[in-house]
Short mmCIF file of C-alpha atoms in Angstrom, two decimals:
data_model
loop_
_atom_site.label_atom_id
_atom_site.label_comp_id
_atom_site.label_asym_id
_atom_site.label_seq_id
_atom_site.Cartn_x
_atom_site.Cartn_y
_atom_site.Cartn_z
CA UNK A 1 -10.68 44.31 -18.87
CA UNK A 2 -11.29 41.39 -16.54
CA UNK A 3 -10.74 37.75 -17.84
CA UNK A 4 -14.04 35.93 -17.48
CA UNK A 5 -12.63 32.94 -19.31
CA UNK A 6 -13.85 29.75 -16.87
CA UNK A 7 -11.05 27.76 -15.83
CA UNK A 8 -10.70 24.12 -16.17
CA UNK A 9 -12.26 23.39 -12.53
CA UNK A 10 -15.16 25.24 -13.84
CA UNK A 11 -15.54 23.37 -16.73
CA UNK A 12 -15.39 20.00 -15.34
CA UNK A 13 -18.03 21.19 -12.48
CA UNK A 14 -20.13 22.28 -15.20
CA UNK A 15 -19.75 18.92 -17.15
CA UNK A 16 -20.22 16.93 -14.64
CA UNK A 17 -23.77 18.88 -13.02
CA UNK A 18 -25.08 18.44 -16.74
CA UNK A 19 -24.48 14.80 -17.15
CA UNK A 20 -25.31 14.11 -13.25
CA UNK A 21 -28.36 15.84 -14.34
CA UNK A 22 -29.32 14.39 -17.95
CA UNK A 23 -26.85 11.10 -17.33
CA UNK A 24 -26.88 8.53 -20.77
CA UNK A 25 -28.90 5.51 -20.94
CA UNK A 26 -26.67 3.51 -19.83
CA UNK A 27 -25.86 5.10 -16.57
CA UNK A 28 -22.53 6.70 -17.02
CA UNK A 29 -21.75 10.53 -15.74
CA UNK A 30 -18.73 12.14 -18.03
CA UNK A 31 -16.45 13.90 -16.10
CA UNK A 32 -13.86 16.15 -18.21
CA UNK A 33 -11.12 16.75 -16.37
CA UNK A 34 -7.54 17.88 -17.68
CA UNK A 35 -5.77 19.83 -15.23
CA UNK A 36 -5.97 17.84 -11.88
CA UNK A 37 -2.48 16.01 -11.51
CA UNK A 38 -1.24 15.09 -8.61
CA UNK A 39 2.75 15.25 -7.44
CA UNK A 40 4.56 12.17 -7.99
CA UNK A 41 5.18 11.57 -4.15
CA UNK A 42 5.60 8.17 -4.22
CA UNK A 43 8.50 8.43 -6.95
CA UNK A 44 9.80 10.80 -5.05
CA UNK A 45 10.07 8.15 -1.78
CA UNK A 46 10.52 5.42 -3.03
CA UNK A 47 14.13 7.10 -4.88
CA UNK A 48 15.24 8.69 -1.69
CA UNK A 49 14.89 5.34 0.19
CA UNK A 50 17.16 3.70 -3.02
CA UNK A 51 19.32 6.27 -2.52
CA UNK A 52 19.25 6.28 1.14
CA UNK A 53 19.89 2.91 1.76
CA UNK A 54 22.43 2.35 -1.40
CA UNK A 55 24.72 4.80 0.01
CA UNK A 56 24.65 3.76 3.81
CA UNK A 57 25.50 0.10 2.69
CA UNK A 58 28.44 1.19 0.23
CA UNK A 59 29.35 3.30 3.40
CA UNK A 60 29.24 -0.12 5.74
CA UNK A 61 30.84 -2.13 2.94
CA UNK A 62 33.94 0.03 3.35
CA UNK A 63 33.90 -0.07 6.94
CA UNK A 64 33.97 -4.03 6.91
CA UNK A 65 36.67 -4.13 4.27
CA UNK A 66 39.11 -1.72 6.86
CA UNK A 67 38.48 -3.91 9.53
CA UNK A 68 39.01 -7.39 7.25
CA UNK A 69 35.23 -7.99 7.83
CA UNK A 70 34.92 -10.04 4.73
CA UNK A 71 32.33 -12.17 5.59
CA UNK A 72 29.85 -8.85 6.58
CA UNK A 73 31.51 -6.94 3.34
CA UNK A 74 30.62 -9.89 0.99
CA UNK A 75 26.79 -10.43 2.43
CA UNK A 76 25.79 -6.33 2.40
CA UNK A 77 27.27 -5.67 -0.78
CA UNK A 78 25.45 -8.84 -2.26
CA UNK A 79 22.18 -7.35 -0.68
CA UNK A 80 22.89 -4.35 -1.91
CA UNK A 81 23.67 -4.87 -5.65
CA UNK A 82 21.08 -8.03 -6.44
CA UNK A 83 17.74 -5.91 -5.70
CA UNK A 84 19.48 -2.38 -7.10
CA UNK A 85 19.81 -4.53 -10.68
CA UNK A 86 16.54 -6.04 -10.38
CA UNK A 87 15.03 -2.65 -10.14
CA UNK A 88 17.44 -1.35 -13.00
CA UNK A 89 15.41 -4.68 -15.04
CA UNK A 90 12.16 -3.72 -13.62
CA UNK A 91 12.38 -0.06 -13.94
CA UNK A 92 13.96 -1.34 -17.91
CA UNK A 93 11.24 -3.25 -18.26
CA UNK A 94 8.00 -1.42 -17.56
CA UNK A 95 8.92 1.87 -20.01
CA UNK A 96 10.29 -0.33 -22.43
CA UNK A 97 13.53 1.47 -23.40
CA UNK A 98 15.23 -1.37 -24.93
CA UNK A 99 13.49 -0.54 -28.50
CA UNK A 100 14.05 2.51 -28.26
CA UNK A 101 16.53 5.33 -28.85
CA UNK A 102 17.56 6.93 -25.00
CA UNK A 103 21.59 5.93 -23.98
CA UNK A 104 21.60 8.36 -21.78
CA UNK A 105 19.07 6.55 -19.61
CA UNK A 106 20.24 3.33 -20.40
CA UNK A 107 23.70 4.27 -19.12
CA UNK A 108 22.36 5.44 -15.94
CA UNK A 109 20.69 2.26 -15.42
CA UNK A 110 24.09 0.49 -15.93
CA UNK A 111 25.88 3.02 -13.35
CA UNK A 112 22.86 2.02 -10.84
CA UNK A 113 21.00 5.06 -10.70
CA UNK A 114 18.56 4.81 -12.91
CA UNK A 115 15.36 5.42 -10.25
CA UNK A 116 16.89 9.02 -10.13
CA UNK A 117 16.60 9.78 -13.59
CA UNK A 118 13.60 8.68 -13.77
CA UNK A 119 12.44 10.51 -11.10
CA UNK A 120 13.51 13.36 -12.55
CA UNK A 121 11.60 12.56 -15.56
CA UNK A 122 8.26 12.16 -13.44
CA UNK A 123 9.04 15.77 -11.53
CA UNK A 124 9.67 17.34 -15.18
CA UNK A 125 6.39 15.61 -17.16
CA UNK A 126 4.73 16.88 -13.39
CA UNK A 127 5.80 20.73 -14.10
CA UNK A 128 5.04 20.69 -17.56
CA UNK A 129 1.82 19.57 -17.01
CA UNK A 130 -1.37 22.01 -17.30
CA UNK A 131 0.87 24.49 -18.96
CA UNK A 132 -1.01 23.67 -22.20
CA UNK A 133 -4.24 21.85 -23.28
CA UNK A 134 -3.70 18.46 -24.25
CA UNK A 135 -5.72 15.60 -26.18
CA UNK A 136 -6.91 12.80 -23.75
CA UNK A 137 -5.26 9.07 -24.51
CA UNK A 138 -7.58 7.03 -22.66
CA UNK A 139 -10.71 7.33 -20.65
CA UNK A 140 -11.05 5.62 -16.72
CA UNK A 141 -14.54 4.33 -15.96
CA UNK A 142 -14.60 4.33 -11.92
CA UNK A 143 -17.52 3.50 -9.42
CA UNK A 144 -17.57 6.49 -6.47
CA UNK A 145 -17.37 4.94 -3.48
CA UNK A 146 -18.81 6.67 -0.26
CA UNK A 147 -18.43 4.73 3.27
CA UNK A 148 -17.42 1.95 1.54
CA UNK A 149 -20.24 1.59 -0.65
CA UNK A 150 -20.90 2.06 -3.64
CA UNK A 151 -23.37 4.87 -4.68
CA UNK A 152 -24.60 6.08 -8.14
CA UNK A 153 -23.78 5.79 -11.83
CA UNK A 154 -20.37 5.06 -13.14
CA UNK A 155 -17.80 8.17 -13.52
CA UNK A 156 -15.59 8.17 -16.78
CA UNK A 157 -12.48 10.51 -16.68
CA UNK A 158 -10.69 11.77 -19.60
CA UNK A 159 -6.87 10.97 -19.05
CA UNK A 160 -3.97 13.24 -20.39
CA UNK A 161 -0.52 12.23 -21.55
CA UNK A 162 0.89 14.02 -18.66
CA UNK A 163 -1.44 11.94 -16.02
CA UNK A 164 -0.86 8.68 -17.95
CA UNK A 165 3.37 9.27 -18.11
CA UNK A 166 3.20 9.82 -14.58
CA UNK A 167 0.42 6.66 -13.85
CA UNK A 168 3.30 4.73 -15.68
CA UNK A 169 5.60 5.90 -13.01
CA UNK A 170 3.99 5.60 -10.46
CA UNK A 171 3.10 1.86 -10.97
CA UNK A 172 6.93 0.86 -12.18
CA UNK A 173 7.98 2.18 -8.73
CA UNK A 174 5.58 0.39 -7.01
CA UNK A 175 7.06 -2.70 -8.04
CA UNK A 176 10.64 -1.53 -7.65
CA UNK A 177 9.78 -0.60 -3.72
CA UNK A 178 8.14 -4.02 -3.16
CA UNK A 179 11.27 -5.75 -4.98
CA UNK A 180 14.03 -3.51 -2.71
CA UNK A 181 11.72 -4.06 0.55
CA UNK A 182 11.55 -7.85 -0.05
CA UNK A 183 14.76 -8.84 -1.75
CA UNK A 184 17.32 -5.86 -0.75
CA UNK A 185 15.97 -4.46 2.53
CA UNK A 186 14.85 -7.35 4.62
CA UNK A 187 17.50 -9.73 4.17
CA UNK A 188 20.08 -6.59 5.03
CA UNK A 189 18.32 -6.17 7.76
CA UNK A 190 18.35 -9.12 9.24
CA UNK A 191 22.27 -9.47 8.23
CA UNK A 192 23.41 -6.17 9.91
CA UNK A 193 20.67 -6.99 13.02
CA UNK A 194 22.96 -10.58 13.19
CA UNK A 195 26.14 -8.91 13.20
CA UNK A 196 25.05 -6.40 15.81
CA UNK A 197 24.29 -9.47 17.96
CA UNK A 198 27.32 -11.31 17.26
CA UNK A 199 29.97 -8.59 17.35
CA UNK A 200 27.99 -7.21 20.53
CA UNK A 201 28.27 -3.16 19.91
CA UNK A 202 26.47 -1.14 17.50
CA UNK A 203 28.05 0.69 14.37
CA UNK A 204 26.30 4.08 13.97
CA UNK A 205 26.26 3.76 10.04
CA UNK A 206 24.76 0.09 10.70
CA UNK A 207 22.31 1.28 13.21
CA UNK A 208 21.10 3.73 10.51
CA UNK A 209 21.36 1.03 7.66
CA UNK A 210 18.67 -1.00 9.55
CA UNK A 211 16.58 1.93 10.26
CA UNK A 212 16.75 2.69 6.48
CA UNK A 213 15.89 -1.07 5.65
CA UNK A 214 13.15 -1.48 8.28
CA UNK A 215 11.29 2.13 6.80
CA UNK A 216 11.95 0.41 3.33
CA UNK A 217 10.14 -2.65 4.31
CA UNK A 218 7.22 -0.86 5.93
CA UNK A 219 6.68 1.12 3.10
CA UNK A 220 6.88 -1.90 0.03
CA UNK A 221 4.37 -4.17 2.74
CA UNK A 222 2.22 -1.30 2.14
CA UNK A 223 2.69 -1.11 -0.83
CA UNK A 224 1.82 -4.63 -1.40
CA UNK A 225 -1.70 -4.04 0.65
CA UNK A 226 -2.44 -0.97 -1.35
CA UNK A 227 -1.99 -2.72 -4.74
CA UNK A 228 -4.10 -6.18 -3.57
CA UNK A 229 -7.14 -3.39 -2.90
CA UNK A 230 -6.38 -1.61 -5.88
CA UNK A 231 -6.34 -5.05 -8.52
CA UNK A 232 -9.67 -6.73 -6.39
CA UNK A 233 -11.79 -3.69 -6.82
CA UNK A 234 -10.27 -2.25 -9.80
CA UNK A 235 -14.25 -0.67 -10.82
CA UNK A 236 -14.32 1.41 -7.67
CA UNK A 237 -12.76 4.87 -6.82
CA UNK A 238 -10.94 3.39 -3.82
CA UNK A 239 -9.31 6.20 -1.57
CA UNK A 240 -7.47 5.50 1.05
CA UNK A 241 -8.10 7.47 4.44
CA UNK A 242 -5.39 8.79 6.89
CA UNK A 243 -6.50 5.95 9.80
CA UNK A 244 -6.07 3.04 7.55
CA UNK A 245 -2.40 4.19 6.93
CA UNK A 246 -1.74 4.61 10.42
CA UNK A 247 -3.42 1.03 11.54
CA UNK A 248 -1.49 -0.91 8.08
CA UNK A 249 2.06 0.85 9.65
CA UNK A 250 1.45 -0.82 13.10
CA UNK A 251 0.32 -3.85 11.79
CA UNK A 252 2.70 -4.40 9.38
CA UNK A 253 5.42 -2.82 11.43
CA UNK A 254 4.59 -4.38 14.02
CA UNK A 255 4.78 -8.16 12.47
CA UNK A 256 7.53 -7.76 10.57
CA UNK A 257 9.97 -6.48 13.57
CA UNK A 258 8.64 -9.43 15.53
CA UNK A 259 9.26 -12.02 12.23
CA UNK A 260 12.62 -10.57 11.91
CA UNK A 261 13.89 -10.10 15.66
CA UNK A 262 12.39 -14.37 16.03
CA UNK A 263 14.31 -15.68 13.11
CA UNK A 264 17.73 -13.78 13.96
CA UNK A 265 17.98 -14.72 17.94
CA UNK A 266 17.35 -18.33 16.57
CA UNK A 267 20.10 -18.11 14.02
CA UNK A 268 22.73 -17.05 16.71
CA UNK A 269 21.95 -20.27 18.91
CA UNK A 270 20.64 -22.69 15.61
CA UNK A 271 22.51 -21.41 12.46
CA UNK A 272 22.19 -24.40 10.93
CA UNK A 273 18.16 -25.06 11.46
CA UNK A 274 17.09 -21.74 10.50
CA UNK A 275 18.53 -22.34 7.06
CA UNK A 276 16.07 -25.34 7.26
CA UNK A 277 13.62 -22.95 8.16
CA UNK A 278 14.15 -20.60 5.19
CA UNK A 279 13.93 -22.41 2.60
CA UNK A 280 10.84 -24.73 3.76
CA UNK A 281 8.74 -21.45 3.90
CA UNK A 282 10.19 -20.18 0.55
CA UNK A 283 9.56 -23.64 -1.46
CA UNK A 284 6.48 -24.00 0.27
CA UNK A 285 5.39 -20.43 -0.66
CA UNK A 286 7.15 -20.67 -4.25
CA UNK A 287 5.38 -23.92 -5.10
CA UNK A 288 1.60 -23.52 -3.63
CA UNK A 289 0.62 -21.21 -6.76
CA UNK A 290 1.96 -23.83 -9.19
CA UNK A 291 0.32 -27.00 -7.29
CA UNK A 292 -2.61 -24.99 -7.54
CA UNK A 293 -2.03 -24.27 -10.91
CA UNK A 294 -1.66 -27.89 -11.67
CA UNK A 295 -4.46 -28.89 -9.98
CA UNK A 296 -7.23 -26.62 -11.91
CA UNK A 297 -5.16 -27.91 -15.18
CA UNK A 298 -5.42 -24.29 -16.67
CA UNK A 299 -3.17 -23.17 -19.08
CA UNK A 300 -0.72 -20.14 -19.12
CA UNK A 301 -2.39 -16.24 -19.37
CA UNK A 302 -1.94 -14.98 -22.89
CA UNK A 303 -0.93 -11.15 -23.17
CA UNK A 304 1.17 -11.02 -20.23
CA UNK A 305 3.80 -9.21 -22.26
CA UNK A 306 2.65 -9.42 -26.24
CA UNK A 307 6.09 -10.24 -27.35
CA UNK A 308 6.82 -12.80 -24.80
CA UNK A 309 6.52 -16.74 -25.92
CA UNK A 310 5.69 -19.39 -23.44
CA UNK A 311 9.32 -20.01 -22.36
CA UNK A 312 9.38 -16.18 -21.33
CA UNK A 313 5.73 -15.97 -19.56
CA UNK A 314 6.91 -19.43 -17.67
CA UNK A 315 10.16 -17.28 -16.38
CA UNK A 316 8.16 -14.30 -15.70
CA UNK A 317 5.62 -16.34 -13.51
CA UNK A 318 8.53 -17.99 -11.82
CA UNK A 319 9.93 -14.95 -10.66
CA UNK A 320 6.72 -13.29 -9.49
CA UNK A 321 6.27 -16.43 -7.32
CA UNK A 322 9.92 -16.07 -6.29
CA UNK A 323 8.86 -12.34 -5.05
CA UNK A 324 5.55 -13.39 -3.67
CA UNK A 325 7.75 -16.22 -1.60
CA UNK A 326 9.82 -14.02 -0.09
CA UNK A 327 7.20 -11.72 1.16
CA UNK A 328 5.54 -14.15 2.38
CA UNK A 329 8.54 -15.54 4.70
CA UNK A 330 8.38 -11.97 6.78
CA UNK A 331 4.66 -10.95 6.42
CA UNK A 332 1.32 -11.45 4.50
CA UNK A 333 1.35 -10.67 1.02
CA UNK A 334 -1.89 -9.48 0.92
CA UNK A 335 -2.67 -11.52 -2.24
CA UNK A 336 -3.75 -14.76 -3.31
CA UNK A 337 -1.67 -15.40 -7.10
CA UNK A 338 -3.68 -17.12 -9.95
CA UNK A 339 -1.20 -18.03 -12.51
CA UNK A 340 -4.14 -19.01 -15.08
CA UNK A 341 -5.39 -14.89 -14.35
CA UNK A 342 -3.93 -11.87 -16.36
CA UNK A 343 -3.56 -10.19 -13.60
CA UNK A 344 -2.37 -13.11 -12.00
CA UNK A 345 -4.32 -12.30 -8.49
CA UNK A 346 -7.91 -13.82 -7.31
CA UNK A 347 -10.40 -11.23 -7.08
CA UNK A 348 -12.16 -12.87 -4.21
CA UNK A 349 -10.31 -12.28 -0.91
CA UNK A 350 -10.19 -15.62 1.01
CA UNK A 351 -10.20 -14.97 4.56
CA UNK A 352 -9.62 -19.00 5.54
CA UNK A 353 -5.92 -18.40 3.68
CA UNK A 354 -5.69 -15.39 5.99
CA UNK A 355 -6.40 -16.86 9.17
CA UNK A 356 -4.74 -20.27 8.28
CA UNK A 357 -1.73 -17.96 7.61
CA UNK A 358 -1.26 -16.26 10.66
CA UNK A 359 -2.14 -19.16 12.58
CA UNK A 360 0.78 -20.79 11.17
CA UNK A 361 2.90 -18.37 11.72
CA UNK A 362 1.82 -17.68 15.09
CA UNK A 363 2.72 -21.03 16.03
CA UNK A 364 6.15 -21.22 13.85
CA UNK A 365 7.23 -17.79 15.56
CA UNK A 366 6.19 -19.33 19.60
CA UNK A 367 8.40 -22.37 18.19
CA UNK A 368 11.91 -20.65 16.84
CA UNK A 369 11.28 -18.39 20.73
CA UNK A 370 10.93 -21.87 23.03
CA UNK A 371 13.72 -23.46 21.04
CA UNK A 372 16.21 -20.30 21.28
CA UNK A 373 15.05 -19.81 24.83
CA UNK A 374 16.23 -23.27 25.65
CA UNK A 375 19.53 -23.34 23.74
CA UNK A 376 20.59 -19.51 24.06
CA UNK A 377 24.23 -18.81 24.59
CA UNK A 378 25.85 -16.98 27.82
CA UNK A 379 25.66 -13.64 26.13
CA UNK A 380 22.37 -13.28 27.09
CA UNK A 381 22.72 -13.66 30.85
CA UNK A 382 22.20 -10.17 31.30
CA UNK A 383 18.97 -9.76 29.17
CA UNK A 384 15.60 -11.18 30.89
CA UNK A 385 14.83 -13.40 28.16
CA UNK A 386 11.61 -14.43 29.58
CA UNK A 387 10.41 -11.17 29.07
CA UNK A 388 11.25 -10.96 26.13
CA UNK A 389 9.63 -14.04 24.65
CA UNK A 390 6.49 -12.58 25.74
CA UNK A 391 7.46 -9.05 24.35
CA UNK A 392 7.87 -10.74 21.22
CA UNK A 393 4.72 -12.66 21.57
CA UNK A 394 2.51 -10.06 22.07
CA UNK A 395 3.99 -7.66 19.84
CA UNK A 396 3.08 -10.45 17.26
CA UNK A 397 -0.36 -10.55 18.85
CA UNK A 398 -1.37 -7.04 18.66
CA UNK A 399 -0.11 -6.94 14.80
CA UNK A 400 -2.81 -9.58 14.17
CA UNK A 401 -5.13 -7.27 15.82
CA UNK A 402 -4.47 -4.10 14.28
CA UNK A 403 -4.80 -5.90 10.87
CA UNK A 404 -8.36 -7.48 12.38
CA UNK A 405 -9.23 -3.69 13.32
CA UNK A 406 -8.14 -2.53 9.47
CA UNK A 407 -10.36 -5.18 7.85
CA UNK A 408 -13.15 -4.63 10.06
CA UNK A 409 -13.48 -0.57 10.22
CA UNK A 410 -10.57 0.52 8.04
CA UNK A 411 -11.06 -1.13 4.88
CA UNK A 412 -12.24 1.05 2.51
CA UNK A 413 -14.41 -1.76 0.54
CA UNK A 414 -15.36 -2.85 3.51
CA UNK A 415 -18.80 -3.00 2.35
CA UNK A 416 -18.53 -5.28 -0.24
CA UNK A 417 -17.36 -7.96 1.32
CA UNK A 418 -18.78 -10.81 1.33
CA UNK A 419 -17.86 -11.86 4.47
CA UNK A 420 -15.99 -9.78 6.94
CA UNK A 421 -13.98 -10.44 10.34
CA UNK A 422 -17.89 -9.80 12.41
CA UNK A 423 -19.69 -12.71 10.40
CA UNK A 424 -16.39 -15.14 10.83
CA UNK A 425 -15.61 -14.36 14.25
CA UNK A 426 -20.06 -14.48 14.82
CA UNK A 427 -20.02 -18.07 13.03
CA UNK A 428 -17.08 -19.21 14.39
CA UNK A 429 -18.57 -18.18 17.85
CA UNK A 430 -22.65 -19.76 16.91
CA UNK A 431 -20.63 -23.56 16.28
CA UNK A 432 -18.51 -23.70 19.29
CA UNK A 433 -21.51 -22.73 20.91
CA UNK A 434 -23.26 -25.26 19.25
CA UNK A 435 -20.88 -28.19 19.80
CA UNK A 436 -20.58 -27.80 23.40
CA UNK A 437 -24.34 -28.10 23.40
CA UNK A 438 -25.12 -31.85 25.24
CA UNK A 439 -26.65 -34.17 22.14
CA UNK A 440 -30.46 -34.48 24.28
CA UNK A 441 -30.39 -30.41 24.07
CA UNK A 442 -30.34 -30.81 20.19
CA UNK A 443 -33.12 -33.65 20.16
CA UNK A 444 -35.34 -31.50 22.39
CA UNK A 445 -34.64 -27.82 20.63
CA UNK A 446 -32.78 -28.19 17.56
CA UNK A 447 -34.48 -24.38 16.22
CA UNK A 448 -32.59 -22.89 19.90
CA UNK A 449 -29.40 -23.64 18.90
CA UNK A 450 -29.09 -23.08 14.50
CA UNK A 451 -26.34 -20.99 13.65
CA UNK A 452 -27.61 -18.02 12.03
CA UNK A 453 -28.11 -17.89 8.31
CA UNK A 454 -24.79 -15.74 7.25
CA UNK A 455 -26.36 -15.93 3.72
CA UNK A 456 -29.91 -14.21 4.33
CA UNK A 457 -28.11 -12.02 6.81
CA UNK A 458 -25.73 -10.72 4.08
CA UNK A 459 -28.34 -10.75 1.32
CA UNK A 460 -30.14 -8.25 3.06
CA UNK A 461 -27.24 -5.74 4.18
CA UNK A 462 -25.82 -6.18 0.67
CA UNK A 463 -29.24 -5.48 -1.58
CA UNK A 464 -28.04 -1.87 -2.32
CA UNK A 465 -24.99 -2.36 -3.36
CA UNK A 466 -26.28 -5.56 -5.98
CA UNK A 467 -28.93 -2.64 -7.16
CA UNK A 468 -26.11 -0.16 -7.63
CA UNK A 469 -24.07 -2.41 -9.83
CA UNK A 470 -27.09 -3.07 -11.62
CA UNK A 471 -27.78 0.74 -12.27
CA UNK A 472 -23.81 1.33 -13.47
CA UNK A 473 -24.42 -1.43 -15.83
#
């Protein structure tokens, strides 16, 4: 006899035509969906670059110890071990295993390798899921966005235990890959890219340590970029299209090789000063959220962790701001933090942090190049260094546009911007225009030369999206 039992895509097509079709008075389609769960790539990445990169610096570490390299052993072993225990914490931290009854996990976490049981875990809760019909734990209210705007009624999902074990996955390695890009990866990177310069040959095991790091530090910036779209427009569906990844990897690729390659030729001609350097961009960048803070006189966010007091939410804020300083020091961290927030991030993107940021930068980077340019030692005789100021220079350059051409086209909220790189770039444009205007110009025409009104301008293109939210609510 044939089966004419519908299947779970059926079911949910079914659903969701109904409600599309008769939707509730408040606006809301129910979509019932159990079996769609996707494979826990990310996990899988994020352990092989761990792995990856753990093994090639315990590899290195041995090579400096045979050749009485102690200075080199000391500094990549330190690199290695301080982010692999933070993510041991972090990893700790986010299932919350310390209440509850798993040794065996715990003691991989103490022998360092706890992101491979837990991947393991996420591959095992992945096959075993859809095998049999489970109860939904939570339901997921999203806006559908299409061209980056957003079109009809809200969409609520029924969510599994097997979706949600492998949601909490997913998000604890997040954080683990932006804490081993940004406190493991990048400062072994620019260690081993030091000693390649100062010992003047390259190791193959430390040629494929950096190339490990530098992948590792592509992937947690984007990381970072992914999660900043994810926590702004937490309402929306936001799906991330194959060109976007490709423009974030040279743009952040792109500016961090140039960040790193500037700050190590200065330390081999300036040790001293770039230590100064370091640490003024990390206290500036560790303190700016707490001035802020200070300044608004708010008060600490309550249910950041339910059994934390205020002694443990003040050392959980420091070290987020210790991690948001350090990614800040090799790229944009994509974020603005709001200590007085839950979530800790502003909602509202502000592009005049963005452009005063790379401005900065900009100029620091043109700096540490002049000053190693003028005081470079002999070994570089046979490199044309003027060329490669300007290499550097422009391969800063084009970073800042490629991350102009994702905001502008690649985004995919775009559209609800308030403001996007056209309107600054127009009304930056409309006031130089109109200050190099002579003053009897203005006194004979002042209507010729008013800067447009961004406000009506934006009211206009952004009346369907205000009558969409106003339909989903």
């Amino acid at each position: 006899m044939e089966n004419n039992k519908p299947t779970e895509h059926d079911i949910t097509e079914v659903v969701a035509q109904q409600s599309a079709a008769n939707p509730s008075e408040n606006g809301v389609v129910m979509v019932i969906n159990h079996g769609k769960v996707h494979p826990p790539f990310s996990v899988l990445w994020t352990t092989v670059l761990y792995c990856a990169e753990f093994i090639c610096a315990s590899v290195l570490s041995s090579m400096y110890h045979k050749s009485d390299d102690v200075v080199w052993m000391g500094l990549t072993i330190t690199f290695m071990l301080v982010p692999s225990v933070l993510t041991q914490l972090t990893l700790t931290f986010v299932h919350r295993d310390l209440g509850r009854d798993r040794p065996l996990v715990l003691f991989m976490h103490l022998l360092q390798m706890g992101p491979i049981i837990r991947c393991i875990e996420a591959l095992l809760v992945y096959c075993q899921a859809g095998k049999k019909e489970e109860p939904y734990v939570t339901i997921s209210r999203k806006i559908k966005l299409k061209h980056g705007r957003g079109l009809g009624p809200a969409f609520e999902c029924e969510i599994g235990h097997s979706e949600r074990k492998l949601a909490v996955h997913r998000n604890a390695f997040k954080r683990t890959a932006v804490i081993q890009a940004f406190l493991g990866s990048t400062p072994q990177l620019t260690l081993q890219l030091y000693a390649t310069i100062q010992e003047k040959y390259v190791l193959p095991t430390r040629l494929a340590l950096m190339i490990i790091s530098m992948i590792s530090i592509v992937y947690g910036a984007l990381v970072c970029s992914v999660l900043a779209i994810q926590i702004k427009y937490d309402d929306y569906k936001v799906r991330m299209k194959p060109i976007a990844y490709l423009c974030m990897i040279l743009w952040r690729g792109l500016e961090i090789a140039t960040r790193i390659t500037t700050l190590v030729l200065f330390s081999t001609t300036l040790t001293v000063w770039v230590v100064l350097v370091g640490l003024t961009n990390l206290f500036i960048f560790f303190f700016q959220p707490w001035v802020e803070f200070w300044a608004r006189k708010a008060s600490l966010p309550e249910n950041v962790e339910k059994n934390f007091s205020k002694l443990g939410t003040t050392v959980v804020l420091c070290m987020v701001t210790f991690l948001y300083a350090c990614i800040n020091i090799f790229c944009w961290s994509a974020v603005q933090l709001d200590l007085s927030d839950h979530d800790l991030v502003e909602k509202q993107p502000r592009w005049r942090s963005l452009a005063v940021y790379y401005t900065l930068r900009f100029m620091e980077n043109v700096t540490l190049m002049i000053l190693w340019y003028y005081f470079k030692s002999d070994f570089y005789e046979y490199i044309c260094t003027p060329l490669l100021v300007v290499q550097l220079i422009v391969c800063y350059g084009l970073a800042v546009i490629f991350m102009l051409i994702f905001h502008q086209f690649c985004h995919p909220c775009r559209r609800l911007f308030h403001y996007n790189v056209e309107d600054c770039l127009r009304c930056s444009c409309c006031w130089k225009k109109k200050q190099s205007q002579p003053p009897e110009n203005h006194a004979q025409g002042p209507q010729e030369h008013t800067p447009p009104d961004l406000t009506n301008y934006l009211t206009d293109r952004e009346t369907d999206i205000v009558d969409d939210f106003m339909e989903a609510a």
